């Protein structure tokens, strides 16, 4: 079973649900009267995006972009490749970039810089997970669900080698799965 690859559960389904609800309430307050466009960075943020947008009680639009920074390993390559760009015109939009996890920050640093050149009214970042110990780019999330230690995690959208995204919780993978000690 999928669970057998997991060493421990870091954030449970119940904790995720409660956090997403409170983030949604905060964003609802902050974005009242604004032109909210939620941008999901595929594929990892897709589950967080789907839950978060339903916790926000405001009119909003959504769009998706897909970048690649990791390949199939567990360490950042530092190279950000745009695989799918946004379709929506960003002029006057209040962008909320929705990410699964902020690690080195290289990916989001690159994306926010690129998107801010397109006439946005504002750009903020909502990340479900934050690993501040590994930050190398100057980036702080505006909304953050959980600060986690420097461990490789999967589930609730996050993958290892494209798998484990469908686990309903955030878990730490057994090191033998990715060839660790
Ligand atoms: P950054 O550019 O180093 O911040 O990389 C961020 C991206 O790396 C995330 O959007 C994830 O796709 C991936 N990533 C970083 N840490 C993990 C992890 O622990 N599990 C799964 N993916 C991760
Ligand atoms: Mg990601």
PDB file of C-alpha atoms and ligand atoms in Angstrom:
ATOM      1  CA  UNK A   1       0.000   0.000   0.000  1.00  0.00           C
ATOM      2  CA  UNK A   2       0.982   3.645  -0.472  1.00  0.00           C
ATOM      3  CA  UNK A   3       1.224   4.123   3.310  1.00  0.00           C
ATOM      4  CA  UNK A   4       4.027   1.549   3.533  1.00  0.00           C
ATOM      5  CA  UNK A   5       6.500   4.019   2.002  1.00  0.00           C
ATOM      6  CA  UNK A   6       5.879   6.544   4.795  1.00  0.00           C
ATOM      7  CA  UNK A   7       8.108   6.739   7.851  1.00  0.00           C
ATOM      8  CA  UNK A   8       5.921   9.202   9.754  1.00  0.00           C
ATOM      9  CA  UNK A   9       2.997  11.549   9.315  1.00  0.00           C
ATOM     10  CA  UNK A  10       4.109  15.160   9.666  1.00  0.00           C
ATOM     11  CA  UNK A  11       0.777  16.946   9.123  1.00  0.00           C
ATOM     12  CA  UNK A  12      -2.486  15.028   9.434  1.00  0.00           C
ATOM     13  CA  UNK A  13      -5.605  15.401   7.292  1.00  0.00           C
ATOM     14  CA  UNK A  14      -7.404  17.161  10.143  1.00  0.00           C
ATOM     15  CA  UNK A  15      -4.549  19.628  10.687  1.00  0.00           C
ATOM     16  CA  UNK A  16      -4.460  20.385   6.949  1.00  0.00           C
ATOM     17  CA  UNK A  17      -8.192  21.035   6.843  1.00  0.00           C
ATOM     18  CA  UNK A  18      -8.125  23.382   9.847  1.00  0.00           C
ATOM     19  CA  UNK A  19      -5.146  25.321   8.499  1.00  0.00           C
ATOM     20  CA  UNK A  20      -6.585  25.719   5.006  1.00  0.00           C
ATOM     21  CA  UNK A  21      -9.838  27.028   6.519  1.00  0.00           C
ATOM     22  CA  UNK A  22      -8.007  29.660   8.592  1.00  0.00           C
ATOM     23  CA  UNK A  23      -5.773  30.706   5.687  1.00  0.00           C
ATOM     24  CA  UNK A  24      -8.907  31.076   3.550  1.00  0.00           C
ATOM     25  CA  UNK A  25     -10.528  33.318   6.161  1.00  0.00           C
ATOM     26  CA  UNK A  26      -7.437  35.508   6.387  1.00  0.00           C
ATOM     27  CA  UNK A  27      -7.180  35.821   2.594  1.00  0.00           C
ATOM     28  CA  UNK A  28     -10.901  36.631   2.394  1.00  0.00           C
ATOM     29  CA  UNK A  29     -10.334  39.556   4.770  1.00  0.00           C
ATOM     30  CA  UNK A  30      -7.176  40.779   3.054  1.00  0.00           C
ATOM     31  CA  UNK A  31      -8.513  40.632  -0.511  1.00  0.00           C
ATOM     32  CA  UNK A  32     -11.969  42.168  -0.036  1.00  0.00           C
ATOM     33  CA  UNK A  33     -12.524  44.672  -2.866  1.00  0.00           C
ATOM     34  CA  UNK A  34      -9.411  43.525  -4.747  1.00  0.00           C
ATOM     35  CA  UNK A  35      -9.005  41.784  -8.063  1.00  0.00           C
ATOM     36  CA  UNK A  36      -7.868  38.371  -6.805  1.00  0.00           C
ATOM     37  CA  UNK A  37      -6.207  36.009  -9.241  1.00  0.00           C
ATOM     38  CA  UNK A  38      -4.975  32.778  -7.686  1.00  0.00           C
ATOM     39  CA  UNK A  39      -2.063  31.255  -9.555  1.00  0.00           C
ATOM     40  CA  UNK A  40      -1.307  27.624  -8.847  1.00  0.00           C
ATOM     41  CA  UNK A  41       2.177  26.394  -9.537  1.00  0.00           C
ATOM     42  CA  UNK A  42       1.687  22.897 -10.952  1.00  0.00           C
ATOM     43  CA  UNK A  43       1.709  20.169 -10.121  1.00  0.00           C
ATOM     44  CA  UNK A  44       2.439  20.125  -6.396  1.00  0.00           C
ATOM     45  CA  UNK A  45       0.039  22.899  -5.356  1.00  0.00           C
ATOM     46  CA  UNK A  46      -3.018  21.498  -7.112  1.00  0.00           C
ATOM     47  CA  UNK A  47      -4.646  19.970  -4.022  1.00  0.00           C
ATOM     48  CA  UNK A  48      -3.845  22.953  -1.786  1.00  0.00           C
ATOM     49  CA  UNK A  49      -5.236  25.272  -4.495  1.00  0.00           C
ATOM     50  CA  UNK A  50      -8.442  23.264  -4.841  1.00  0.00           C
ATOM     51  CA  UNK A  51      -9.055  23.330  -1.081  1.00  0.00           C
ATOM     52  CA  UNK A  52      -7.865  26.907  -0.480  1.00  0.00           C
ATOM     53  CA  UNK A  53     -10.019  28.478  -3.213  1.00  0.00           C
ATOM     54  CA  UNK A  54     -13.092  26.881  -1.643  1.00  0.00           C
ATOM     55  CA  UNK A  55     -12.141  28.386   1.718  1.00  0.00           C
ATOM     56  CA  UNK A  56     -12.101  31.908   0.203  1.00  0.00           C
ATOM     57  CA  UNK A  57     -15.434  33.732   0.217  1.00  0.00           C
ATOM     58  CA  UNK A  58     -14.725  36.255  -2.554  1.00  0.00           C
ATOM     59  CA  UNK A  59     -15.014  36.407  -6.323  1.00  0.00           C
ATOM     60  CA  UNK A  60     -11.717  35.270  -7.799  1.00  0.00           C
ATOM     61  CA  UNK A  61     -10.164  33.936 -10.971  1.00  0.00           C
ATOM     62  CA  UNK A  62      -7.636  31.137 -11.202  1.00  0.00           C
ATOM     63  CA  UNK A  63      -4.845  30.175 -13.544  1.00  0.00           C
ATOM     64  CA  UNK A  64      -2.086  27.621 -13.645  1.00  0.00           C
ATOM     65  CA  UNK A  65       1.556  27.636 -14.515  1.00  0.00           C
ATOM     66  CA  UNK A  66       3.964  24.771 -14.640  1.00  0.00           C
ATOM     67  CA  UNK A  67       7.656  25.063 -13.955  1.00  0.00           C
ATOM     68  CA  UNK A  68      10.278  22.493 -13.306  1.00  0.00           C
ATOM     69  CA  UNK A  69      13.178  22.928 -10.920  1.00  0.00           C
ATOM     70  CA  UNK A  70      13.825  19.512  -9.479  1.00  0.00           C
ATOM     71  CA  UNK A  71      13.629  16.821 -12.138  1.00  0.00           C
ATOM     72  CA  UNK A  72      13.111  13.562 -10.314  1.00  0.00           C
ATOM     73  CA  UNK A  73      15.637  14.096  -7.490  1.00  0.00           C
ATOM     74  CA  UNK A  74      15.214  15.581  -4.029  1.00  0.00           C
ATOM     75  CA  UNK A  75      17.617  18.555  -4.341  1.00  0.00           C
ATOM     76  CA  UNK A  76      17.048  21.829  -6.212  1.00  0.00           C
ATOM     77  CA  UNK A  77      18.846  22.067  -9.535  1.00  0.00           C
ATOM     78  CA  UNK A  78      18.599  25.865  -9.405  1.00  0.00           C
ATOM     79  CA  UNK A  79      17.368  25.852 -12.983  1.00  0.00           C
ATOM     80  CA  UNK A  80      13.762  26.964 -13.456  1.00  0.00           C
ATOM     81  CA  UNK A  81      12.148  25.923 -16.706  1.00  0.00           C
ATOM     82  CA  UNK A  82       8.718  27.309 -17.730  1.00  0.00           C
ATOM     83  CA  UNK A  83       6.715  24.376 -19.012  1.00  0.00           C
ATOM     84  CA  UNK A  84       3.320  26.113 -19.094  1.00  0.00           C
ATOM     85  CA  UNK A  85       2.870  29.877 -18.755  1.00  0.00           C
ATOM     86  CA  UNK A  86      -0.270  31.729 -17.556  1.00  0.00           C
ATOM     87  CA  UNK A  87      -3.107  32.380 -20.039  1.00  0.00           C
ATOM     88  CA  UNK A  88      -4.710  35.356 -18.248  1.00  0.00           C
ATOM     89  CA  UNK A  89      -3.698  39.014 -18.769  1.00  0.00           C
ATOM     90  CA  UNK A  90      -2.171  40.139 -15.463  1.00  0.00           C
ATOM     91  CA  UNK A  91      -2.800  43.913 -15.774  1.00  0.00           C
ATOM     92  CA  UNK A  92      -4.347  45.244 -12.556  1.00  0.00           C
ATOM     93  CA  UNK A  93      -4.621  41.794 -11.002  1.00  0.00           C
ATOM     94  CA  UNK A  94      -3.853  41.070  -7.361  1.00  0.00           C
ATOM     95  CA  UNK A  95      -1.923  37.857  -7.747  1.00  0.00           C
ATOM     96  CA  UNK A  96      -1.795  35.240  -5.074  1.00  0.00           C
ATOM     97  CA  UNK A  97       0.756  32.625  -6.014  1.00  0.00           C
ATOM     98  CA  UNK A  98      -0.188  29.307  -4.455  1.00  0.00           C
ATOM     99  CA  UNK A  99       2.684  26.926  -3.771  1.00  0.00           C
ATOM    100  CA  UNK A 100       2.994  23.559  -2.113  1.00  0.00           C
ATOM    101  CA  UNK A 101       6.354  24.155  -0.454  1.00  0.00           C
ATOM    102  CA  UNK A 102       8.954  26.876  -0.184  1.00  0.00           C
ATOM    103  CA  UNK A 103      12.353  25.247  -0.010  1.00  0.00           C
ATOM    104  CA  UNK A 104      15.396  27.085  -1.416  1.00  0.00           C
ATOM    105  CA  UNK A 105      12.933  29.697  -2.717  1.00  0.00           C
ATOM    106  CA  UNK A 106      14.659  29.754  -6.093  1.00  0.00           C
ATOM    107  CA  UNK A 107      11.551  28.719  -7.998  1.00  0.00           C
ATOM    108  CA  UNK A 108       9.261  31.367  -6.524  1.00  0.00           C
ATOM    109  CA  UNK A 109      11.908  34.058  -6.614  1.00  0.00           C
ATOM    110  CA  UNK A 110      12.184  33.530 -10.344  1.00  0.00           C
ATOM    111  CA  UNK A 111       8.420  33.355 -10.899  1.00  0.00           C
ATOM    112  CA  UNK A 112       7.541  36.461  -8.848  1.00  0.00           C
ATOM    113  CA  UNK A 113      10.181  38.489 -10.659  1.00  0.00           C
ATOM    114  CA  UNK A 114       8.921  37.361 -14.056  1.00  0.00           C
ATOM    115  CA  UNK A 115       5.233  37.983 -13.257  1.00  0.00           C
ATOM    116  CA  UNK A 116       5.779  41.394 -11.641  1.00  0.00           C
ATOM    117  CA  UNK A 117       6.953  42.674 -15.031  1.00  0.00           C
ATOM    118  CA  UNK A 118       3.475  42.090 -16.458  1.00  0.00           C
ATOM    119  CA  UNK A 119       1.493  44.974 -14.909  1.00  0.00           C
ATOM    120  CA  UNK A 120       0.196  43.225 -11.785  1.00  0.00           C
ATOM    121  CA  UNK A 121      -1.339  45.416  -9.059  1.00  0.00           C
ATOM    122  CA  UNK A 122       0.208  43.235  -6.357  1.00  0.00           C
ATOM    123  CA  UNK A 123       1.823  39.847  -5.837  1.00  0.00           C
ATOM    124  CA  UNK A 124       1.725  37.748  -2.685  1.00  0.00           C
ATOM    125  CA  UNK A 125       2.720  34.197  -1.925  1.00  0.00           C
ATOM    126  CA  UNK A 126       0.697  31.538  -0.139  1.00  0.00           C
ATOM    127  CA  UNK A 127       2.630  28.394   0.618  1.00  0.00           C
ATOM    128  CA  UNK A 128       1.292  25.376   2.425  1.00  0.00           C
ATOM    129  CA  UNK A 129       4.705  24.352   3.753  1.00  0.00           C
ATOM    130  CA  UNK A 130       7.829  26.344   4.499  1.00  0.00           C
ATOM    131  CA  UNK A 131      11.338  24.958   5.052  1.00  0.00           C
ATOM    132  CA  UNK A 132      13.118  28.184   6.094  1.00  0.00           C
ATOM    133  CA  UNK A 133      16.373  26.375   6.976  1.00  0.00           C
ATOM    134  CA  UNK A 134      16.988  25.703   3.303  1.00  0.00           C
ATOM    135  CA  UNK A 135      16.255  29.196   1.945  1.00  0.00           C
ATOM    136  CA  UNK A 136      18.919  30.630  -0.356  1.00  0.00           C
ATOM    137  CA  UNK A 137      16.773  33.157  -2.280  1.00  0.00           C
ATOM    138  CA  UNK A 138      15.525  36.310  -0.499  1.00  0.00           C
ATOM    139  CA  UNK A 139      11.889  35.325  -0.166  1.00  0.00           C
ATOM    140  CA  UNK A 140       9.346  35.290   2.677  1.00  0.00           C
ATOM    141  CA  UNK A 141       5.831  33.911   2.180  1.00  0.00           C
ATOM    142  CA  UNK A 142       2.872  36.197   2.949  1.00  0.00           C
ATOM    143  CA  UNK A 143       0.736  33.228   3.978  1.00  0.00           C
ATOM    144  CA  UNK A 144       2.284  30.039   5.269  1.00  0.00           C
ATOM    145  CA  UNK A 145       0.541  26.917   6.531  1.00  0.00           C
ATOM    146  CA  UNK A 146       3.226  24.990   8.383  1.00  0.00           C
ATOM    147  CA  UNK A 147       6.908  25.566   9.005  1.00  0.00           C
ATOM    148  CA  UNK A 148       8.591  22.175   8.721  1.00  0.00           C
ATOM    149  CA  UNK A 149      12.105  20.853   9.344  1.00  0.00           C
ATOM    150  CA  UNK A 150      14.517  19.991   6.568  1.00  0.00           C
ATOM    151  CA  UNK A 151      13.029  16.628   5.635  1.00  0.00           C
ATOM    152  CA  UNK A 152      11.786  15.447   2.280  1.00  0.00           C
ATOM    153  CA  UNK A 153       8.005  15.245   2.450  1.00  0.00           C
ATOM    154  CA  UNK A 154       5.294  13.861   0.184  1.00  0.00           C
ATOM    155  CA  UNK A 155       1.505  13.828  -0.011  1.00  0.00           C
ATOM    156  CA  UNK A 156      -1.323  16.378  -0.393  1.00  0.00           C
ATOM    157  CA  UNK A 157       0.086  17.200  -3.835  1.00  0.00           C
ATOM    158  CA  UNK A 158       3.796  16.809  -3.104  1.00  0.00           C
ATOM    159  CA  UNK A 159       5.627  14.083  -4.956  1.00  0.00           C
ATOM    160  CA  UNK A 160       8.729  12.016  -5.033  1.00  0.00           C
ATOM    161  CA  UNK A 161       9.445  10.995  -8.619  1.00  0.00           C
ATOM    162  CA  UNK A 162       5.836  11.982  -9.509  1.00  0.00           C
ATOM    163  CA  UNK A 163       4.344   9.599  -6.964  1.00  0.00           C
ATOM    164  CA  UNK A 164       2.622   9.940  -3.558  1.00  0.00           C
ATOM    165  CA  UNK A 165       0.713  13.122  -4.535  1.00  0.00           C
ATOM    166  CA  UNK A 166      -2.559  11.400  -3.665  1.00  0.00           C
ATOM    167  CA  UNK A 167      -1.765  10.754   0.001  1.00  0.00           C
ATOM    168  CA  UNK A 168      -4.321  12.781   1.992  1.00  0.00           C
ATOM    169  CA  UNK A 169      -1.716  13.892   4.569  1.00  0.00           C
ATOM    170  CA  UNK A 170       1.894  15.178   4.561  1.00  0.00           C
ATOM    171  CA  UNK A 171       4.364  12.449   5.391  1.00  0.00           C
ATOM    172  CA  UNK A 172       8.082  11.791   5.483  1.00  0.00           C
ATOM    173  CA  UNK A 173       9.191   9.161   3.031  1.00  0.00           C
ATOM    174  CA  UNK A 174      11.293   6.246   4.236  1.00  0.00           C
ATOM    175  CA  UNK A 175      14.888   7.085   3.202  1.00  0.00           C
ATOM    176  CA  UNK A 176      15.318   3.734   1.457  1.00  0.00           C
ATOM    177  CA  UNK A 177      12.660   4.806  -1.063  1.00  0.00           C
ATOM    178  CA  UNK A 178      14.911   7.549  -2.470  1.00  0.00           C
ATOM    179  CA  UNK A 179      18.181   5.790  -1.837  1.00  0.00           C
ATOM    180  CA  UNK A 180      19.093   7.645   1.359  1.00  0.00           C
ATOM    181  CA  UNK A 181      20.567   6.021   4.426  1.00  0.00           C
TER     182      UNK A 181
HETATM  183  P1  LIG B   1      12.660  25.654  -4.339  1.00  0.00           P
HETATM  184  O1  LIG B   1      12.914  26.368  -5.610  1.00  0.00           O
HETATM  185  O2  LIG B   1      13.900  24.995  -3.795  1.00  0.00           O
HETATM  186  O3  LIG B   1      11.947  26.493  -3.293  1.00  0.00           O
HETATM  187  O4  LIG B   1      11.763  24.418  -4.715  1.00  0.00           O
HETATM  188  C1  LIG B   1      10.427  24.397  -4.534  1.00  0.00           C
HETATM  189  C2  LIG B   1       9.849  23.167  -5.217  1.00  0.00           C
HETATM  190  O5  LIG B   1      10.664  21.998  -4.954  1.00  0.00           O
HETATM  191  C3  LIG B   1       8.511  22.847  -4.640  1.00  0.00           C
HETATM  192  O6  LIG B   1       7.484  23.499  -5.323  1.00  0.00           O
HETATM  193  C4  LIG B   1       8.443  21.336  -4.772  1.00  0.00           C
HETATM  194  O7  LIG B   1       7.965  20.997  -6.046  1.00  0.00           O
HETATM  195  C5  LIG B   1       9.881  20.876  -4.656  1.00  0.00           C
HETATM  196  N1  LIG B   1      10.187  20.427  -3.277  1.00  0.00           N
HETATM  197  C6  LIG B   1      10.965  21.024  -2.356  1.00  0.00           C
HETATM  198  N2  LIG B   1      11.019  20.346  -1.201  1.00  0.00           N
HETATM  199  C7  LIG B   1      10.223  19.254  -1.398  1.00  0.00           C
HETATM  200  C8  LIG B   1       9.827  18.155  -0.544  1.00  0.00           C
HETATM  201  O8  LIG B   1      10.205  18.020   0.632  1.00  0.00           O
HETATM  202  N3  LIG B   1       9.004  17.243  -1.132  1.00  0.00           N
HETATM  203  C9  LIG B   1       8.545  17.350  -2.401  1.00  0.00           C
HETATM  204  N4  LIG B   1       8.874  18.362  -3.212  1.00  0.00           N
HETATM  205  C10 LIG B   1       9.699  19.307  -2.716  1.00  0.00           C
HETATM  206 MG1  LIG B   2       6.122  22.730  -6.574  1.00  0.00          MG
END
